[in-house]
């Protein structure tokens, strides 16, 4: 490769590298820098070293928010993966009704979080919500989905799952359509039952898609924010406050920018480590079967 | 007893008919090739036998059992797919075992069968690899192995050699020929390659235009093509067709007159040619040899000269513009544009009537 070629190659990636550095790498290091200060949004800075991090790891509210975040992710990611896989299996056919349902299930994804929470408020509100009306009609006490600590997290999880169905379903559909038809014909000639075909042909063929869906969803759900903010504002008494809401409240409620950024850096590392770990685990298994 | 019987099979997709009343009887252990151009319905017929498509009407019988209502797995047939359709996430061994496990064959027997087949096909070194780590030829063997271990009554091969390069194709063709001696089953192969069909099959089923054109041994198909389609499709280069009229001078055997008046004596019985007087004269290249100008049956101009080593093919143009293919010796001195004489051997000529049906000499020379 001549020096000219190498320069040409750099020229092609330069725009992306430039944007990426300016919008992601640079802010990350700026964040690290700010997290070592007591800072507010007006630019006042005072060096405090690792004080923010020490404070953070001594803050019970931080741990509570972490707990809430992980509970939400554990409720949402597996359920969302299974539900969207089942939807994709059901809708992977060339009929008009399947096309309509595909559109229908995808449509929730194009709504903004405000609309989504508004819709689910109509469903969940204890006094006049849809579910409450059904409960009252059959003589049961309505469930206080948005105000009881036991119900707020499931309510946020359900809202999120409903909102997030579209993309993973489409990824699974794309994965299903990648499986050659003659594979299924070979399985039919090999006397495979429907179950055997699903578990031995379809699922293994969707391995990469499943890994992708789980990784994307984990990264997304650890940063869950809007639904919690708009449905419950993290309440009651912080029981449904995920970590990003916690960061938001510190930064824009209490004006403690340095402290908030410290929490954000910790979250970033956490998402990075978890995603890489999933990737490593899944590719290691692939190497093992080879 | 017949091994496979097809009785009046019809199939249409929407308003397009794909198979129009196909019937066929297959002997035990017979190797049959379905030969035809794309869209002739040969693959559809294979898929109907395998159970991957359903016929609209008609019956399929295998070894005395009607199978057209059964699921593909219950029919006692094995199919080798054109693209092999190996399961990419399973090893070669698992690929071969999958069907047997589903059929609840005991594990020890599965092992025996796989090892036996693997030895036969020389893939015993590959059993723990995955299809992605195999070459095209190796995948082909695995696909055949997967069919063999099932010990089917009928093997179905869908264009088995089409994905291999030329050298490998010839080798695999020989191996397929050896293989069929070893398996105790009938074989149907779908192909559009006449060389494959001619070399491998006991009988060839020539298909075109939704139906069977001719069923016969390779030499029957070559020597006595039932109609103009078969004559043109089988044989390379294709049979030359020249318009002729029946000359009244012949006695028992027909004599025909070319456009320029040249008479050619055939050995086709005159009484078979019912009523018509205009025919197409069909000449295989080997029936037309090169002679000196003026010394042959007629003169022509060489358009293309193809040197194949052992012989030379000469594509020539007659004075009336019609084209004819002739054979010359390997060391032919002819060049493009040369004038040459052509010697036509009328004894091996064929005639085709206006409906396309073929007439042949009683005994082909």
XYZ file of C-alpha atoms in Angstrom:
655
model
C 0.000 0.000 0.000
C 1.483 3.323 -1.010
C 1.462 6.344 1.241
C -0.969 7.950 -1.193
C -3.428 5.051 -0.802
C -3.212 5.208 2.944
C -3.929 8.924 2.881
C -6.889 8.263 0.585
C -8.281 5.747 3.058
C -8.010 8.209 5.914
C -9.717 10.856 3.828
C -12.738 8.604 3.431
C -13.194 7.915 7.152
C -12.189 11.379 8.267
C -15.680 12.963 8.213
C -17.063 10.210 10.420
C -14.077 10.190 12.754
C -14.366 13.951 13.003
C -18.044 13.952 13.946
C -17.624 10.954 16.224
C -14.728 12.560 18.077
C -16.406 15.920 18.340
C -19.790 14.651 19.487
C -18.906 11.542 21.527
C -15.237 11.127 22.444
C -14.601 14.760 23.325
C -17.717 15.128 25.522
C -16.799 11.879 27.271
C -13.442 13.271 28.339
C -14.939 16.676 29.090
C -17.402 14.818 31.283
C -14.608 13.014 33.056
C -12.953 16.388 33.665
C -16.126 18.013 34.952
C -16.824 15.048 37.232
C -13.664 15.928 39.131
C -15.086 19.375 39.960
C -17.902 20.869 41.918
C -19.620 22.491 38.965
C -22.952 24.025 38.037
C -24.579 24.770 34.710
C -23.336 28.365 34.658
C -19.694 27.335 34.463
C -18.588 27.751 38.077
C -15.891 25.108 38.700
C -14.003 24.064 41.779
C -11.568 21.133 41.769
C -12.636 18.432 44.199
C -10.709 15.411 42.894
C -12.573 12.131 43.348
C -14.993 13.579 45.921
C -17.987 13.246 43.590
C -17.309 9.542 43.066
C -16.796 8.934 46.783
C -20.067 10.691 47.487
C -21.827 8.744 44.749
C -20.785 5.353 46.054
C -21.897 6.384 49.528
C -25.316 7.560 48.369
C -28.155 5.108 49.149
C -30.383 6.861 46.566
C -27.832 6.033 43.862
C -28.001 2.354 44.824
C -31.786 2.481 44.913
C -31.807 3.980 41.395
C -29.363 1.341 40.204
C -31.581 -1.366 41.666
C -34.641 0.097 39.953
C -32.785 0.318 36.637
C -31.674 -3.302 36.762
C -35.120 -4.502 37.824
C -36.639 -2.678 34.872
C -34.037 -4.068 32.468
C -34.594 -7.598 33.765
C -38.362 -7.219 33.406
C -38.214 -5.635 29.975
C -35.346 -7.232 27.996
C -36.256 -10.947 28.260
C -39.986 -10.292 27.879
C -39.463 -7.976 24.923
C -37.148 -10.488 23.236
C -39.559 -13.394 23.626
C -42.665 -11.403 22.682
C -41.109 -9.875 19.568
C -39.755 -13.271 18.489
C -43.227 -14.792 18.819
C -44.758 -11.863 16.946
C -42.207 -12.219 14.163
C -42.914 -15.956 13.892
C -46.650 -15.311 13.736
C -46.365 -12.487 11.208
C -43.677 -13.951 8.931
C -46.015 -14.714 6.058
C -46.984 -13.009 2.862
C -50.669 -12.477 3.614
C -52.384 -9.112 3.645
C -53.477 -9.492 7.276
C -49.904 -10.283 8.365
C -48.742 -7.101 6.645
C -51.428 -5.086 8.424
C -50.484 -6.521 11.816
C -46.789 -5.933 11.166
C -47.594 -2.286 10.535
C -49.834 -2.152 13.589
C -47.250 -3.580 15.971
C -44.560 -1.377 14.518
C -46.702 1.763 14.743
C -46.194 2.184 18.498
C -42.452 2.673 17.861
C -42.981 5.834 15.848
C -44.789 7.562 18.727
C -42.886 9.900 21.012
C -42.511 8.969 24.647
C -44.974 11.703 25.614
C -47.740 10.165 23.522
C -46.900 6.665 24.730
C -47.115 7.630 28.390
C -50.268 9.611 27.747
C -51.899 6.534 26.186
C -50.814 4.306 29.061
C -52.008 6.875 31.588
C -55.468 6.454 30.068
C -55.120 2.726 30.566
C -53.488 2.645 33.991
C -54.866 5.597 35.987
C -56.618 4.198 39.064
C -59.615 6.566 39.062
C -60.719 6.617 35.402
C -58.284 4.313 33.537
C -59.324 1.499 31.211
C -58.158 -1.277 33.513
C -59.714 0.430 36.538
C -63.068 0.565 34.758
C -62.911 -3.133 33.970
C -61.996 -3.905 37.574
C -64.806 -1.735 38.932
C -67.277 -3.299 36.506
C -66.585 -6.778 37.865
C -66.636 -5.483 41.445
C -62.907 -5.427 42.171
C -60.827 -2.663 43.725
C -58.827 -0.843 40.974
C -55.064 -1.358 41.167
C -53.126 1.864 41.903
C -50.591 1.250 39.103
C -49.026 4.687 39.234
C -48.930 5.339 42.944
C -48.188 2.068 44.746
C -44.494 1.091 45.024
C -45.272 -2.530 44.056
C -47.007 -1.548 40.827
C -45.059 1.400 39.411
C -42.143 -0.651 38.057
C -44.356 -3.231 36.311
C -46.404 -0.329 34.882
C -43.275 1.313 33.437
C -42.072 -2.062 32.126
C -45.358 -2.780 30.331
C -45.415 0.692 28.799
C -41.840 0.262 27.599
C -42.459 -3.178 26.120
C -45.500 -1.892 24.221
C -43.496 1.055 22.942
C -40.454 -0.986 21.956
C -42.040 -3.910 20.084
C -41.396 -2.563 16.597
C -37.649 -2.653 16.019
C -36.829 -6.058 17.563
C -39.825 -7.560 15.743
C -38.495 -6.211 12.460
C -35.004 -7.525 13.239
C -36.432 -10.976 13.942
C -38.535 -10.832 10.773
C -35.439 -9.943 8.772
C -33.601 -12.819 10.448
C -36.411 -15.251 9.647
C -36.456 -14.226 6.015
C -32.733 -14.930 5.790
C -33.362 -18.624 6.493
C -33.491 -20.388 3.121
C -36.760 -22.148 2.348
C -34.972 -25.341 1.302
C -33.709 -25.701 4.881
C -37.305 -26.193 5.965
C -37.937 -28.539 3.056
C -34.898 -30.587 4.075
C -36.270 -30.682 7.623
C -39.648 -31.856 6.333
C -37.942 -34.675 4.425
C -35.972 -35.409 7.617
C -39.290 -35.991 9.426
C -38.753 -33.072 11.797
C -41.837 -32.133 13.818
C -42.869 -28.494 14.169
C -41.132 -28.287 17.547
C -37.966 -29.931 16.301
C -37.929 -27.634 13.294
C -38.327 -24.589 15.533
C -35.713 -25.576 18.104
C -33.175 -27.182 15.767
C -33.533 -25.064 12.625
C -35.236 -21.720 13.280
C -33.794 -20.780 16.671
C -30.163 -21.629 15.856
C -30.510 -19.671 12.621
C -31.684 -16.646 14.627
C -28.755 -16.753 17.050
C -27.046 -13.636 15.760
C -30.292 -11.688 15.572
C -31.146 -12.672 19.141
C -27.727 -11.562 20.396
C -28.175 -8.249 18.608
C -31.672 -7.697 20.027
C -30.605 -8.496 23.590
C -27.539 -6.263 23.353
C -29.434 -3.325 21.880
C -32.262 -3.674 24.369
C -29.962 -3.982 27.374
C -28.094 -0.850 26.378
C -31.377 0.987 25.757
C -33.212 -0.116 28.892
C -30.338 0.722 31.237
C -30.865 4.287 30.020
C -34.630 4.251 30.496
C -35.872 7.746 31.338
C -38.875 9.324 29.661
C -41.492 6.765 30.652
C -40.463 6.870 34.319
C -40.268 10.658 34.350
C -43.690 11.120 32.762
C -45.624 8.226 34.311
C -44.521 8.363 37.949
C -41.816 11.049 38.199
C -39.799 8.330 39.887
C -42.246 8.108 42.770
C -43.652 7.176 45.137
C -40.690 8.030 47.345
C -38.146 7.252 44.620
C -39.285 3.642 44.211
C -39.471 3.896 40.417
C -36.556 6.249 39.786
C -34.102 4.804 37.265
C -30.515 6.000 37.108
C -30.942 8.468 34.241
C -33.811 10.168 36.061
C -31.540 10.348 39.101
C -28.808 11.993 37.001
C -31.347 14.394 35.508
C -32.679 15.436 38.895
C -29.201 16.107 40.254
C -28.086 18.046 37.216
C -31.189 20.062 36.432
C -32.967 19.988 39.799
C -30.127 20.379 42.251
C -27.699 22.047 39.805
C -24.866 19.757 40.871
C -23.382 19.205 37.456
C -20.099 17.600 38.571
C -21.876 15.073 40.709
C -24.413 14.240 37.988
C -21.698 13.780 35.394
C -19.853 11.433 37.758
C -22.996 9.271 37.918
C -23.331 9.460 34.122
C -19.742 8.275 33.645
C -20.407 5.315 35.939
C -23.540 4.445 33.954
C -21.605 4.714 30.693
C -18.936 2.306 31.914
C -21.621 -0.073 33.151
C -23.428 -0.162 29.789
C -20.131 -0.547 27.961
C -18.959 -3.417 30.164
C -22.317 -5.234 30.027
C -22.587 -4.938 26.253
C -19.026 -6.099 25.685
C -19.542 -8.968 28.129
C -22.633 -10.134 26.254
C -20.792 -9.901 22.968
C -17.825 -11.788 24.362
C -19.991 -14.494 25.922
C -21.974 -15.063 22.745
C -19.012 -15.080 20.364
C -16.978 -17.289 22.701
C -19.752 -19.880 22.534
C -19.672 -19.672 18.761
C -15.948 -20.386 18.733
C -16.454 -23.295 21.092
C -18.911 -25.061 18.757
C -16.521 -24.640 15.888
C -43.006 -54.527 -10.247
C -42.675 -50.875 -10.940
C -40.903 -48.864 -8.272
C -42.388 -45.447 -8.979
C -45.589 -44.799 -10.901
C -46.937 -41.421 -11.836
C -50.509 -41.468 -13.084
C -51.877 -38.459 -14.954
C -50.300 -35.773 -12.761
C -51.590 -32.234 -13.286
C -50.327 -29.064 -11.651
C -51.080 -25.421 -12.242
C -50.083 -22.212 -10.461
C -53.025 -19.867 -10.800
C -53.870 -19.817 -14.478
C -50.461 -21.170 -15.582
C -50.358 -24.902 -16.184
C -47.023 -26.409 -15.133
C -47.684 -30.107 -15.652
C -50.297 -31.378 -18.028
C -51.147 -35.029 -17.456
C -47.764 -36.626 -16.765
C -47.631 -40.432 -16.475
C -44.527 -42.543 -15.976
C -43.558 -46.042 -14.854
C -40.157 -46.652 -13.322
C -38.414 -50.011 -12.997
C -36.818 -51.160 -9.758
C -33.308 -49.750 -9.249
C -33.643 -47.741 -12.412
C -31.808 -44.433 -12.875
C -33.988 -41.927 -14.651
C -33.064 -38.402 -15.691
C -35.659 -35.691 -16.143
C -34.105 -33.620 -18.910
C -35.532 -30.356 -20.142
C -35.032 -26.614 -20.373
C -35.919 -24.238 -17.537
C -39.656 -24.003 -17.019
C -40.353 -27.414 -18.522
C -41.896 -28.607 -15.249
C -39.178 -31.135 -14.415
C -38.340 -29.651 -11.013
C -42.018 -29.318 -10.138
C -42.498 -32.985 -10.945
C -39.566 -33.897 -8.686
C -41.012 -31.785 -5.875
C -44.401 -33.431 -6.289
C -42.772 -36.851 -5.917
C -40.908 -35.603 -2.808
C -44.078 -34.126 -1.332
C -42.825 -30.540 -1.291
C -45.568 -29.613 -3.768
C -49.027 -31.081 -4.123
C -50.358 -32.130 -7.486
C -53.789 -30.786 -8.399
C -54.776 -34.240 -9.579
C -53.147 -37.567 -10.352
C -51.519 -40.297 -8.306
C -47.996 -41.092 -7.133
C -47.164 -44.675 -6.161
C -43.902 -45.978 -4.742
C -43.268 -49.706 -4.267
C -46.957 -50.519 -4.305
C -47.942 -47.784 -1.871
C -49.781 -44.640 -2.828
C -47.701 -41.762 -1.433
C -49.201 -38.559 -2.793
C -51.209 -37.997 0.395
C -48.269 -38.600 2.749
C -45.947 -36.023 4.336
C -42.488 -35.741 2.713
C -40.848 -37.575 5.628
C -43.164 -40.594 5.366
C -42.705 -41.266 1.658
C -39.473 -43.228 1.748
C -37.721 -40.794 -0.566
C -34.577 -38.731 -0.019
C -33.838 -35.518 -1.876
C -30.426 -34.007 -2.573
C -31.072 -30.307 -2.993
C -29.513 -28.218 -5.702
C -28.032 -25.830 -3.096
C -27.474 -28.822 -0.768
C -29.601 -27.268 2.042
C -27.245 -28.487 4.755
C -28.028 -27.227 8.257
C -25.258 -24.630 8.773
C -25.186 -24.788 12.575
C -24.835 -28.581 12.733
C -21.720 -30.631 12.091
C -21.618 -33.031 9.154
C -22.371 -35.881 11.547
C -25.376 -34.051 13.022
C -26.592 -33.178 9.547
C -26.615 -36.847 8.619
C -28.068 -37.973 11.940
C -30.896 -35.433 12.068
C -33.364 -37.346 9.912
C -32.566 -40.664 11.574
C -33.016 -39.236 15.079
C -36.378 -37.835 14.068
C -37.304 -41.274 12.734
C -36.341 -42.755 16.139
C -33.590 -44.959 14.711
C -31.494 -46.401 17.594
C -28.328 -44.405 18.307
C -25.962 -47.301 17.641
C -27.465 -47.888 14.225
C -27.256 -44.177 13.420
C -23.529 -44.298 14.151
C -23.031 -47.401 12.000
C -24.938 -45.979 9.067
C -23.153 -42.633 9.198
C -19.736 -44.219 9.373
C -20.496 -46.556 6.533
C -21.799 -43.788 4.316
C -18.910 -41.514 5.281
C -16.401 -44.167 4.261
C -18.145 -44.759 0.942
C -18.159 -41.045 0.181
C -14.688 -40.448 1.643
C -15.945 -37.812 4.042
C -15.022 -39.624 7.278
C -12.392 -36.959 7.994
C -15.029 -34.229 7.813
C -17.664 -35.574 10.185
C -16.996 -33.030 12.936
C -16.778 -30.016 10.655
C -19.549 -27.615 9.856
C -20.836 -27.023 6.309
C -19.264 -23.536 6.310
C -15.819 -25.137 6.565
C -16.310 -27.404 3.543
C -15.658 -26.867 -0.152
C -18.468 -27.111 -2.707
C -17.591 -30.663 -3.655
C -17.419 -31.756 -0.019
C -20.818 -30.209 0.704
C -22.208 -32.097 -2.251
C -20.901 -35.362 -0.771
C -22.375 -34.559 2.610
C -25.715 -33.824 0.978
C -25.559 -37.191 -0.786
C -24.494 -38.838 2.463
C -27.453 -37.339 4.272
C -29.688 -38.975 1.676
C -27.899 -42.341 1.728
C -28.111 -42.893 5.490
C -31.886 -42.743 5.263
C -31.811 -45.843 3.046
C -34.681 -44.528 0.920
C -36.547 -46.469 -1.740
C -36.038 -43.600 -4.143
C -33.291 -40.977 -4.422
C -34.205 -37.631 -5.889
C -31.340 -35.476 -7.156
C -32.144 -31.880 -8.083
C -29.508 -30.630 -10.556
C -26.804 -32.385 -8.509
C -23.828 -31.198 -10.542
C -24.867 -27.679 -11.464
C -23.010 -25.977 -8.588
C -19.675 -27.649 -9.232
C -16.869 -26.441 -11.480
C -16.168 -28.336 -14.702
C -13.379 -30.596 -13.410
C -15.236 -31.519 -10.253
C -18.422 -32.048 -12.237
C -16.842 -34.752 -14.369
C -15.403 -36.487 -11.328
C -18.668 -36.313 -9.415
C -20.491 -37.656 -12.448
C -18.302 -40.737 -12.406
C -18.818 -41.077 -8.672
C -22.573 -40.793 -9.030
C -22.442 -43.568 -11.610
C -20.493 -45.757 -9.172
C -22.727 -44.827 -6.305
C -25.897 -45.947 -8.012
C -24.393 -49.410 -8.419
C -24.063 -49.577 -4.651
C -27.404 -48.266 -3.459
C -30.406 -50.503 -3.543
C -32.859 -47.884 -4.749
C -34.200 -46.151 -7.791
C -32.811 -42.724 -8.665
C -34.403 -39.737 -10.355
C -32.146 -36.888 -11.375
C -33.362 -33.543 -12.647
C -30.986 -31.851 -15.046
C -30.856 -29.479 -17.952
C -27.476 -30.869 -19.004
C -27.838 -33.564 -21.638
C -24.317 -34.899 -21.075
C -25.234 -35.696 -17.460
C -28.448 -37.344 -18.519
C -26.842 -39.341 -21.342
C -23.957 -40.627 -19.209
C -25.812 -41.434 -16.000
C -29.345 -42.445 -16.788
C -30.798 -45.800 -17.821
C -33.671 -43.911 -19.323
C -34.182 -40.235 -20.028
C -37.487 -38.454 -19.687
C -37.329 -35.444 -21.970
C -39.683 -32.750 -20.744
C -40.800 -29.563 -22.352
C -43.832 -27.408 -22.368
C -45.529 -28.968 -19.300
C -45.391 -32.546 -20.499
C -43.208 -35.534 -21.311
C -41.910 -35.398 -24.895
C -40.196 -38.757 -24.943
C -39.109 -41.518 -22.593
C -36.283 -43.777 -23.698
C -32.730 -44.958 -23.271
C -30.071 -42.358 -24.048
C -29.388 -43.939 -27.457
C -33.087 -44.162 -28.318
C -33.455 -40.491 -27.492
C -30.426 -39.649 -29.592
C -31.116 -41.938 -32.535
C -34.872 -41.832 -32.690
C -36.020 -38.477 -31.286
C -39.789 -38.520 -31.057
C -40.205 -34.978 -32.287
C -38.435 -31.882 -33.441
C -38.023 -30.559 -29.869
C -36.209 -33.681 -28.653
C -34.078 -33.749 -31.790
C -33.016 -30.153 -31.274
C -32.548 -30.340 -27.506
C -30.508 -33.537 -27.300
C -27.160 -33.644 -29.054
C -24.476 -31.011 -29.237
C -24.083 -29.275 -31.561
C -27.767 -29.390 -32.362
C -29.215 -31.336 -35.244
C -29.368 -29.356 -38.491
C -32.859 -28.895 -39.954
C -33.278 -28.332 -43.689
C -36.667 -27.912 -45.429
C -37.235 -30.670 -48.018
C -40.035 -32.043 -50.167
C -40.803 -35.692 -50.681
C -39.656 -36.780 -54.133
C -42.017 -39.127 -56.012
C -39.057 -41.159 -57.318
C -38.514 -43.242 -54.191
C -39.799 -46.773 -53.784
C -39.957 -48.319 -50.305
C -37.526 -45.790 -48.813
C -38.248 -42.082 -49.063
C -36.138 -39.810 -51.251
C -36.284 -36.093 -50.467
C -35.374 -33.023 -52.494
C -33.514 -30.053 -51.000
C -34.358 -26.462 -51.961
C -31.634 -26.418 -54.672
C -32.898 -29.662 -56.196
C -30.342 -32.039 -54.674
C -31.855 -35.450 -53.991
C -31.061 -37.314 -50.788
C -31.965 -40.960 -50.331
C -33.056 -41.843 -46.802
C -33.820 -45.224 -45.293
C -37.089 -44.010 -43.822
C -40.076 -46.110 -44.862
C -42.156 -44.141 -47.323
C -45.410 -45.650 -46.062
C -44.846 -44.107 -42.610
C -44.973 -40.601 -44.058
C -48.714 -40.247 -44.125
C -50.024 -37.810 -46.687
C -47.580 -34.941 -46.218
C -45.030 -33.856 -48.797
C -43.126 -31.080 -46.928
C -40.736 -32.093 -44.191
C -37.691 -30.920 -42.272
C -34.642 -33.073 -42.919
C -32.774 -33.635 -39.619
C -29.028 -34.254 -39.866
C -26.694 -34.936 -36.963
C -23.255 -33.336 -37.505
C -21.693 -36.780 -37.911
C -24.025 -37.475 -40.868
C -22.441 -34.604 -42.793
C -18.771 -34.887 -43.714
C -16.476 -32.518 -45.574
C -15.327 -33.243 -49.130
C -13.563 -31.325 -51.900
C -15.578 -28.632 -53.667
C -17.873 -30.289 -56.200
C -17.158 -33.785 -54.891
C -19.882 -33.845 -52.245
C -23.647 -33.848 -52.266
C -23.642 -30.064 -52.375
C -21.311 -27.107 -51.873
C -21.238 -24.592 -49.055
C -19.135 -21.881 -47.411
C -17.487 -22.356 -44.017
C -18.826 -19.764 -41.534
C -17.212 -20.955 -38.310
C -14.546 -23.610 -37.886
C -14.269 -25.117 -34.371
C -11.204 -27.249 -33.767
C -11.841 -29.742 -30.954
C -8.626 -31.721 -31.364
C -9.986 -35.124 -32.304
C -12.359 -33.630 -34.860
C -13.306 -30.276 -36.295
C -16.822 -28.875 -36.376
C -17.643 -26.831 -39.450
C -20.650 -24.526 -39.365
C -21.383 -23.926 -43.052
C -23.864 -21.891 -45.077
C -25.536 -23.337 -48.153
C -26.070 -21.231 -51.250
C -29.735 -20.691 -50.320
C -28.648 -19.262 -46.941
C -29.649 -22.196 -44.719
C -27.094 -23.384 -42.179
C -25.681 -26.857 -41.705
C -23.176 -28.385 -39.286
C -20.570 -30.838 -40.553
C -17.690 -32.807 -39.084
C -14.160 -32.879 -40.468
C -10.937 -34.558 -39.337
C -9.010 -33.148 -36.408
C -6.258 -31.813 -38.678
C -8.706 -30.083 -41.026
C -7.140 -27.351 -43.175
C -10.401 -25.433 -43.546
C -10.651 -21.767 -42.650
C -13.513 -19.356 -42.270
C -14.814 -18.282 -45.669
C -13.477 -21.350 -47.541
C -15.684 -23.096 -50.104
C -16.159 -26.770 -49.380
C -18.165 -29.762 -50.494
C -20.499 -31.552 -48.088
C -21.209 -35.253 -48.227
C -24.628 -35.990 -46.726
C -25.224 -39.503 -45.457
C -28.943 -39.924 -46.042
C -29.030 -43.329 -44.343
C -28.902 -41.778 -40.878
C -31.134 -38.792 -41.683
C -34.381 -38.014 -39.884
C -37.565 -36.401 -41.162
C -39.914 -34.216 -39.142
C -43.491 -33.555 -40.192
C -45.357 -30.273 -39.885
C -46.683 -31.312 -36.442
C -43.082 -31.894 -35.325
C -43.269 -35.683 -35.068
C -40.144 -37.545 -36.129
C -39.567 -40.378 -38.669
C -36.432 -42.455 -38.597
C -34.630 -45.119 -40.571
C -35.693 -48.640 -39.588
C -32.203 -49.472 -38.437
C -29.881 -46.681 -37.523
C -26.380 -46.984 -38.876
